[in-house]
Structure formats: structure tokens, C-alpha cells
Amino acid sequence: MELKKSPDGGWGWVIVFVSFLTQFLCYGSPLAVGVLYIEWLDAFGEGKGKTAWVGSLASGVGLLASLGCGLLYTATVTITCQYFDDRRGLALGLISTGSSVGLFIYAALQRMLVEFYGLDGCLLIVGALALNILACGSLMRPLQSSDCPLPKKIAPEDLPDKYSIYNEKGKNLEENINILDKSYSSEEKCRITLANGDWKQDSLLHKNPTVTHTKEPETYKKKVAEQTYFCKQLAKRKWQLYKNYCGETVALFKNKVFSALFIAILLFDIGGFPPSLLMEDVARSSNVKEEEFIMPLISIIGIMTAVGKLLLGILADFKWINTLYLYVATLIIMGLALCAIPFAKSYVTLALLSGILGFLTGNWSIFPYVTTKTVGIEKLAHAYGILMFFAGLGNSLGPPIVGWFYDWTQTYDIAFYFSGFCVLLGGFILLLAALPSWDTCNKQLPKPAPTTFLYKVASNV
């Protein structure tokens, strides 16, 4: 099914606005959970690895397919890609800044709410704010199919015979009736009918007394046989849909760039998400004094993430920029920045690295763009759901792994070396998969025309 041509404006800007608000309300608190992480450490008195599960599940499980934030994120990205083509990078950059602005505001808001209302009161208020997402969802109108109005519903009795599900059921009905003949041993059992068929059959007999009593079992058997056949056809159709979905999934993974992309996003979230959760505790572990904190490190990450999403989204719209290579560059630079965290021992260096990491995390704005270029707009929702599953898995595993490294070594050094290695590995795998050409997986270069050689016979003279 082909959609209408992307309007690149109009109601699309309303979609951008409500998608921005949706990501703001949905991801602001989970991304700013590092503020609450300190409170949880003090409240539970457990190790950093075990406590990190609370924050990682708050952000990670939300990204898993079919759960809360995962549905919201996929919906906002998919509908925005439908409404924008030429300005897709800008539109995705704008909506994805919602989570970054939310991170910046919720970091300060949650700290204030904890001071006034305690940890439980803070979580209740944040949950109440999230209910406003319902109003945003009511304004999202998906595009209709191109050149085709929505079809009218037709009553079953008005359907042409060739479109009926029973059009070729003669043989099947005879088989079902034979089965029923074996099952029913007496006329009394034949009176057992479907719940909505009793009154119709009884009233028919009363209105038409000429109908003989012997025809009643045959009528009931035929009705049950028809409904049995209908259920069989429905089951076959559902099974076919399931097979088609599995076939499309296998076809996606045959695309080498998509396969590399899902490995890269998994490793990126394992290594790249922990700083937003643990950076405040990293500063405390490095003996940075409270008086030196001009601004929370999480707020710096949030501001720079918003800037990165917007700028990277704008860059993605330039025709001369290969968006896939741009995404790979952000992964490699981010991996190097993560490896540099163990060398930062002051607030200034930690703030500088937080800004760099935040800016590079803005590559989330071009990730849907890269996915669309890789698989096409028709398969975006399917492909993006798979990728978000692995992203959620990485978000869930990253912080506990880093926390366990700290509990084991009593330092974050090895933990962030591991994080940097994961992101670098994902970046290089994706680079190797994409090296020949951006469109290698989707298009094959036309074969050159055969070269014709002219030969001239040499003269004997």
C-alpha cells in the first residue's frame, strides 16, 4: 500500500509539535533518572550495580516493543517520516529535541520535587504529568492511501458471490456435515445450536408450519458446518499473516546494513546510556565538591543533546552529506569520549565531556533517517520496532553492567573503558557494512554496456 506524497508542511507541523510534547513528557523523567539514582542509593543501601537496575529498567523497558514509551516513540517517528520527505531531517531533529529538553527540565524539577514532597511524591507528580500524552495522541492523523478514499462498509448480504468467503465451500461443507453426522447420534443433539441461532430457527418453524420436522437437523448441521468452515478460513488467514511477518523479518536481516545497524544500536545503548544515569555519581566518586557544581552534569547532557539533535538533523537534509557515515562518525567519536572519562578528575573536565557526550547522543535524530534510507518508508515501522527492541535491551543492560564493574573494582575506570569499547565496536561494524556504497543493499549498479572492438584485417601488400 502506497501512501500519499509527503506534504512537507501543513498539518505536518502540528504533528511535529505534538510529537515534541509527547517525547518531552514521555522521556524527560526516565532520562533524568540520574538525579533519583543518588536518592535510591541512599534509600535502599544496595550496591551500584543492583540499584542501577531501577533506572535502566525505567528507560530500557519503556523502549521495548509493545510497552509504553516504545509505542509512543515509534509512533511519533513513523508518523513524522510519513508527513515529511525533503525536510525529514529537520522534522526529526525538532521532535527528538523534546526528550532532551525534557531531560534538562526534569533534572531540576525532580530534584526540587524530592526536596518538597519526597521520593514517592515526586514520582506521583511525574506520573500525573505524563497523562497529558493522551491529548497529544488525539491530534495525530495518519496519511491515507494515495488516490484511494476510505472504502465504504458493505453489508454481508450485499456482497457479490465471488467475494464471499463461502464461494467455494461446497466440498468443505459436505466434509463438515459428514463429521457432524458421526458426532450427532440422535435428533435431540441436533437441537444444540449456536447462541444467536436459536430464536431465528424456532421463529422460522412457527411461521412456516409446512416445514417438516425431519428437515430441522439438516438445517442446523448446515449452519454449524458453515461457521466451522468460516473459523477454519479465519485461522488460515491469521497463520498466513504470521508467516508473512516472519518472512519480512528474515528479509530485513538479509540486508547487511540493517543487520549491522541492529548490532550497532545494541552496543551503542549498552555503552552510551550509562553516563546519563551515572554521571552525577561519577562526580561524587571523583571527590568533586558540591560548591563546584555550577550546573548538574545531567542538565548539561540534556542541553547539548538538544543542540546535537537539531544540528545533526539539519545536516542530514544536505544532499552532499552521507547520513550513514555521519551516524558512524558520531559513534566513533562518542566511544573515544567515553574512554576519556576515567581521566577526568575535576568538574570542568567532567562538564566538558558531558557536553561532548550529550551532543553526540543527538544522533538519535538521524537514526530514523538512516533506517528509512536503509529499508524504505514502507518497512520503517516494522524495522524500527525491531531496532527499538534491541535499543531497549541495551538501555536495560548498560547501567547495571557499569555498576557491577564499580562494585567489583571500586572505580569507574574499567567500566567506562568497557562502555567506550562497545560503542567503538558498533561503529566500526556499521562502517564495514556500509563501506562499498550507501545504496549497495537496496540498489545494484547498472551493468556497463559491452565494449565493441573493431578489428581490421591487415593487408598482404
XYZ file of C-alpha atoms in Angstrom:
461
model
C 0.000 0.000 0.000
C 1.426 3.353 -1.072
C 0.797 6.480 0.995
C 0.037 9.941 -0.283
C 3.014 12.105 -1.154
C 4.522 13.653 1.950
C 3.122 17.209 2.302
C 6.346 18.529 3.933
C 4.294 21.022 5.939
C 0.660 21.854 6.636
C -0.748 19.537 9.309
C 2.737 18.041 9.473
C 3.863 20.927 11.689
C 1.063 20.062 14.135
C 2.403 16.501 14.096
C 5.898 17.856 14.861
C 4.579 19.939 17.781
C 2.565 17.152 19.449
C 5.379 14.645 18.833
C 7.781 17.069 20.543
C 5.447 17.296 23.556
C 4.984 13.513 23.597
C 8.714 12.858 23.771
C 9.110 15.662 26.320
C 6.538 14.121 28.679
C 7.483 10.514 27.973
C 11.280 10.609 28.165
C 12.043 13.646 30.314
C 11.822 11.799 33.614
C 13.389 8.445 32.584
C 16.402 10.197 31.037
C 16.825 12.417 34.111
C 16.661 9.408 36.397
C 20.304 10.009 37.398
C 19.016 12.608 39.875
C 16.878 9.923 41.515
C 19.700 7.355 41.341
C 21.522 9.120 44.173
C 18.314 9.034 46.255
C 17.822 5.332 45.561
C 21.400 4.540 46.602
C 20.797 6.241 49.951
C 17.278 4.841 50.399
C 17.999 1.180 49.588
C 21.618 0.928 50.728
C 22.408 -1.581 47.952
C 25.338 -1.818 45.552
C 25.566 0.398 42.483
C 25.025 -2.496 40.089
C 21.793 -3.657 41.718
C 20.454 -0.122 42.204
C 21.205 0.758 38.583
C 18.540 -1.763 37.524
C 15.861 0.671 38.731
C 16.954 3.471 36.428
C 17.872 1.230 33.499
C 14.515 -0.545 33.539
C 12.720 2.802 33.759
C 14.322 3.837 30.475
C 15.095 0.496 28.870
C 11.895 -1.486 29.254
C 9.982 1.562 28.097
C 11.724 1.171 24.745
C 10.868 -2.491 24.363
C 8.306 -3.241 21.631
C 4.677 -3.105 22.803
C 5.410 -1.315 26.087
C 4.620 2.292 26.966
C 7.330 4.577 25.715
C 8.288 2.195 22.922
C 4.868 2.580 21.324
C 4.986 6.351 21.740
C 8.480 6.758 20.323
C 7.836 4.529 17.314
C 4.506 6.275 16.640
C 5.991 9.795 16.706
C 8.910 8.854 14.466
C 6.832 6.883 11.947
C 4.104 9.489 11.503
C 6.690 12.276 11.184
C 8.506 10.356 8.443
C 5.174 9.964 6.627
C 4.461 13.713 6.705
C 7.977 14.869 5.721
C 10.359 13.922 2.932
C 12.529 16.858 1.838
C 12.518 18.297 5.385
C 12.564 14.960 7.167
C 15.896 15.565 8.902
C 14.738 18.917 10.307
C 11.383 17.488 11.434
C 13.017 14.501 13.169
C 15.552 16.819 14.778
C 12.775 19.025 16.169
C 10.674 16.214 17.640
C 13.662 14.400 19.121
C 14.749 17.534 20.995
C 11.623 17.023 23.100
C 13.309 14.284 25.128
C 16.439 16.422 25.556
C 14.529 19.498 26.706
C 12.604 17.169 28.987
C 15.878 15.845 30.401
C 17.075 19.376 31.136
C 13.816 20.485 32.814
C 13.029 17.233 34.630
C 16.547 17.082 36.107
C 15.910 20.318 38.030
C 12.198 19.629 38.557
C 12.712 16.179 40.099
C 15.416 17.489 42.434
C 13.024 20.207 43.617
C 10.097 17.784 43.985
C 12.204 15.383 46.060
C 13.104 18.243 48.418
C 9.463 19.346 48.866
C 7.471 16.096 48.616
C 9.971 13.257 48.996
C 10.771 10.472 46.535
C 7.242 8.990 46.475
C 5.552 12.354 45.972
C 7.950 13.209 43.155
C 7.120 10.023 41.250
C 3.354 10.568 41.670
C 3.528 14.092 40.237
C 5.701 12.989 37.315
C 3.212 10.221 36.512
C 0.319 12.708 36.572
C 2.140 14.988 34.133
C 2.601 12.072 31.736
C -1.184 11.711 31.352
C -1.132 14.767 29.071
C 0.241 12.460 26.360
C -3.360 11.356 25.730
C -4.239 14.820 24.420
C -1.204 14.794 22.111
C -2.122 11.430 20.618
C -5.606 12.637 19.666
C -4.086 15.088 17.132
C -2.017 12.518 15.202
C -3.747 11.750 11.881
C -2.025 9.149 9.684
C -1.921 9.724 5.931
C -4.435 7.793 3.809
C -3.550 5.640 0.836
C -2.778 7.575 -2.347
C -5.680 8.250 -4.750
C -7.991 5.978 -2.785
C -10.743 7.214 -0.444
C -11.573 5.075 2.546
C -13.790 2.188 1.372
C -17.439 2.042 2.453
C -18.576 -0.830 4.604
C -20.829 -3.242 2.709
C -23.380 -5.457 4.383
C -22.546 -9.190 4.072
C -25.776 -9.897 2.212
C -24.918 -7.263 -0.430
C -21.530 -8.767 -1.232
C -21.163 -10.255 -4.716
C -20.988 -14.032 -4.654
C -17.428 -14.095 -5.979
C -16.143 -12.157 -2.940
C -17.882 -14.330 -0.352
C -15.807 -16.454 1.942
C -18.223 -19.289 1.198
C -17.927 -19.114 -2.590
C -16.034 -22.396 -2.908
C -17.156 -24.199 0.161
C -19.273 -26.975 -1.343
C -16.798 -29.731 -0.811
C -15.781 -28.424 2.627
C -19.411 -28.224 3.743
C -20.046 -31.830 2.730
C -16.982 -32.913 4.720
C -18.110 -30.941 7.774
C -21.671 -32.341 7.524
C -20.309 -35.904 7.375
C -18.311 -35.199 10.518
C -21.419 -33.833 12.187
C -23.401 -36.945 11.164
C -20.928 -39.073 13.023
C -20.991 -36.755 16.051
C -24.765 -36.442 16.383
C -26.390 -39.776 17.298
C -29.897 -38.536 17.843
C -32.288 -35.826 16.776
C -32.176 -34.299 20.249
C -28.470 -33.468 19.958
C -29.106 -31.654 16.717
C -31.139 -29.071 18.613
C -27.928 -27.764 20.226
C -27.282 -24.594 18.237
C -25.133 -21.508 18.379
C -26.315 -18.911 20.902
C -27.569 -16.413 18.345
C -29.236 -19.005 16.115
C -31.912 -20.467 18.398
C -34.605 -17.810 18.177
C -34.227 -17.410 14.418
C -34.705 -21.113 13.730
C -37.634 -21.501 16.166
C -39.433 -18.471 14.764
C -38.943 -19.848 11.254
C -40.610 -23.098 12.212
C -43.578 -21.290 13.812
C -44.108 -19.003 10.818
C -43.839 -21.833 8.316
C -45.607 -24.883 9.802
C -45.378 -26.718 6.467
C -41.694 -27.355 7.103
C -41.353 -30.933 8.162
C -39.682 -31.891 11.388
C -37.164 -34.055 9.595
C -35.545 -31.086 7.815
C -34.578 -29.416 11.083
C -31.412 -31.488 11.754
C -30.153 -30.848 8.217
C -30.620 -27.078 8.605
C -28.726 -26.988 11.867
C -25.963 -29.175 10.542
C -25.523 -26.925 7.522
C -25.366 -23.781 9.684
C -22.768 -25.286 12.034
C -20.797 -26.571 9.062
C -20.749 -23.090 7.508
C -19.496 -21.487 10.708
C -16.903 -24.236 11.150
C -15.635 -23.535 7.652
C -15.530 -19.808 8.382
C -13.396 -20.399 11.506
C -11.013 -22.579 9.510
C -10.607 -19.866 6.866
C -10.027 -17.210 9.536
C -7.360 -19.355 11.193
C -5.663 -19.886 7.820
C -5.664 -16.152 7.187
C -4.106 -15.352 10.575
C -1.477 -18.029 10.058
C -0.670 -16.552 6.647
C -0.252 -13.089 8.169
C 2.109 -14.528 10.773
C 4.147 -16.279 8.065
C 4.308 -13.064 6.051
C 5.564 -11.134 9.102
C 8.271 -13.715 9.761
C 9.244 -13.664 6.085
C 9.528 -9.874 6.075
C 11.652 -10.007 9.240
C 14.033 -12.522 7.658
C 14.211 -10.337 4.549
C 15.188 -7.337 6.688
C 18.067 -9.210 8.279
C 19.330 -10.269 4.850
C 20.093 -6.581 4.355
C 23.656 -6.354 5.647
C 23.405 -2.659 6.575
C 20.258 -3.307 8.625
C 21.920 -6.261 10.388
C 24.926 -4.088 11.223
C 22.579 -1.317 12.344
C 20.843 -3.512 14.906
C 24.218 -4.655 16.320
C 25.412 -1.044 16.447
C 22.305 0.248 18.252
C 22.507 -2.571 20.806
C 26.181 -1.859 21.578
C 25.589 1.903 21.478
C 22.908 1.708 24.167
C 24.908 -0.683 26.330
C 27.846 1.727 26.347
C 26.308 5.133 25.653
C 23.364 5.239 28.045
C 25.168 4.817 31.439
C 26.648 8.374 31.520
C 23.181 9.975 31.654
C 22.338 7.780 34.643
C 25.671 7.624 36.447
C 27.485 10.888 35.696
C 26.364 12.518 38.962
C 27.728 9.569 40.933
C 30.925 9.625 38.843
C 31.493 13.207 40.004
C 30.833 12.247 43.621
C 33.224 9.273 43.326
C 35.889 11.638 41.908
C 35.575 13.786 45.070
C 34.182 16.793 43.209
C 32.851 19.252 45.800
C 29.214 20.342 45.786
C 30.258 24.002 45.637
C 31.896 23.433 42.239
C 28.625 22.283 40.649
C 27.581 25.323 38.617
C 25.005 23.186 36.815
C 24.054 19.496 37.181
C 26.001 17.335 34.736
C 22.765 15.690 33.608
C 21.379 19.109 32.673
C 24.475 19.761 30.551
C 23.956 16.438 28.796
C 20.319 17.396 28.181
C 21.089 20.825 26.708
C 23.826 19.548 24.413
C 21.702 16.578 23.330
C 19.011 19.018 22.185
C 21.627 21.046 20.275
C 23.087 17.890 18.735
C 19.715 16.553 17.628
C 18.804 19.816 15.949
C 22.150 20.381 14.191
C 22.595 16.760 13.126
C 19.010 16.718 11.843
C 19.678 19.812 9.738
C 22.914 18.291 8.389
C 21.005 15.158 7.361
C 18.940 17.223 4.888
C 22.003 18.263 2.869
C 22.242 16.094 -0.242
C 26.049 16.064 -0.222
C 26.229 14.532 3.282
C 26.068 10.747 3.588
C 23.840 10.328 6.658
C 25.040 6.805 7.384
C 28.685 7.895 7.540
C 27.636 10.861 9.700
C 25.991 8.452 12.135
C 29.079 6.210 12.157
C 31.281 9.258 12.911
C 29.167 10.118 15.976
C 29.553 6.559 17.268
C 33.332 6.505 16.893
C 33.868 9.939 18.488
C 31.491 9.038 21.325
C 33.406 5.827 22.001
C 36.627 7.829 22.353
C 34.923 10.342 24.688
C 33.681 7.524 26.932
C 37.223 6.136 27.194
C 38.379 9.602 28.317
C 36.019 9.785 31.335
C 38.430 7.932 33.709
C 40.977 10.734 33.118
C 38.529 13.480 34.159
C 39.025 14.360 37.828
C 37.504 17.843 38.028
C 34.094 19.407 37.449
C 35.321 21.327 34.380
C 36.621 18.251 32.564
C 33.542 16.218 33.509
C 31.284 19.054 32.287
C 33.235 19.249 29.012
C 32.938 15.510 28.419
C 29.246 15.608 29.395
C 28.693 18.269 26.736
C 30.512 16.214 24.082
C 28.611 13.056 25.003
C 25.317 14.938 25.031
C 25.934 16.442 21.591
C 26.852 13.057 20.097
C 23.840 11.390 21.727
C 21.874 13.741 19.491
C 22.469 11.178 16.735
C 19.061 9.793 17.756
C 17.557 12.445 15.468
C 19.229 10.955 12.381
C 18.766 7.318 13.371
C 15.206 7.137 11.896
C 16.569 8.887 8.790
C 19.282 6.239 8.442
C 16.735 3.453 8.992
C 14.415 4.896 6.342
C 17.237 5.126 3.799
C 18.237 1.554 4.604
C 14.863 -0.243 4.408
C 12.462 2.284 2.806
C 9.482 4.170 4.213
C 7.115 1.193 3.662
C 9.092 -1.046 6.044
C 10.047 1.686 8.515
C 7.549 0.785 11.257
C 8.478 -2.913 11.136
C 12.230 -2.300 11.031
C 12.139 0.454 13.640
C 10.175 -1.722 16.057
C 12.899 -4.395 15.841
C 15.683 -1.839 16.323
C 13.911 -0.252 19.297
C 13.619 -3.659 20.927
C 17.385 -4.041 20.866
C 17.833 -0.408 21.916
C 15.654 -1.053 24.956
C 17.625 -4.203 25.709
C 20.870 -2.219 25.605
C 19.440 0.522 27.824
C 18.380 -2.094 30.357
C 21.741 -3.888 30.446
C 24.199 -0.954 30.238
C 23.893 0.750 33.661
C 23.833 -2.495 35.714
C 26.938 -3.743 33.898
C 28.754 -0.477 34.610
C 27.544 -0.599 38.226
C 28.804 -4.162 38.637
C 32.206 -3.116 37.322
C 32.296 -0.427 40.043
C 31.218 -2.866 42.776
C 33.969 -5.228 41.609
C 36.834 -2.727 41.240
C 35.581 0.215 43.386
C 36.307 2.538 40.464
C 34.528 3.557 37.252
C 37.683 3.336 35.113
C 37.260 -0.197 33.711
C 33.514 0.348 33.432
C 33.874 3.287 31.047
C 36.660 1.612 29.092
C 34.167 -1.191 28.512
C 31.444 1.304 27.513
C 33.752 3.052 25.061
C 34.834 -0.262 23.539
C 31.185 -1.301 22.960
C 30.322 1.939 21.144
C 33.529 1.854 19.071
C 32.906 -1.775 18.090
C 29.366 -0.980 16.960
C 30.591 1.990 14.927
C 33.283 0.005 13.101
C 30.918 -2.908 12.352
C 28.442 -0.482 10.780
C 31.231 1.254 8.865
C 32.467 -2.027 7.385
C 28.934 -2.990 6.339
C 28.365 0.355 4.613
C 31.784 0.942 3.043
C 31.111 -0.028 -0.618
C 28.187 2.339 -1.131
C 25.233 3.881 0.685
C 22.750 2.109 -1.622
C 24.585 -1.194 -2.034
C 21.958 -3.131 -0.089
C 18.970 -1.643 -1.908
C 20.156 -0.970 -5.437
C 22.549 -2.666 -7.755
C 24.595 -0.596 -10.084
C 23.600 -0.988 -13.746
C 25.894 -3.236 -15.674
C 28.043 -1.365 -18.197
C 27.261 -1.935 -21.841
C 29.581 -4.468 -23.501
C 32.519 -2.876 -25.264
C 32.684 -3.438 -29.023
C 36.085 -3.939 -30.605
C 36.622 -3.386 -34.318
C 39.375 -5.361 -35.984
C 40.826 -4.591 -39.422
C 42.403 -7.341 -41.443
C 45.976 -6.468 -42.297
C 46.768 -6.186 -45.975
C 49.298 -8.531 -47.558
C 50.621 -5.735 -49.678
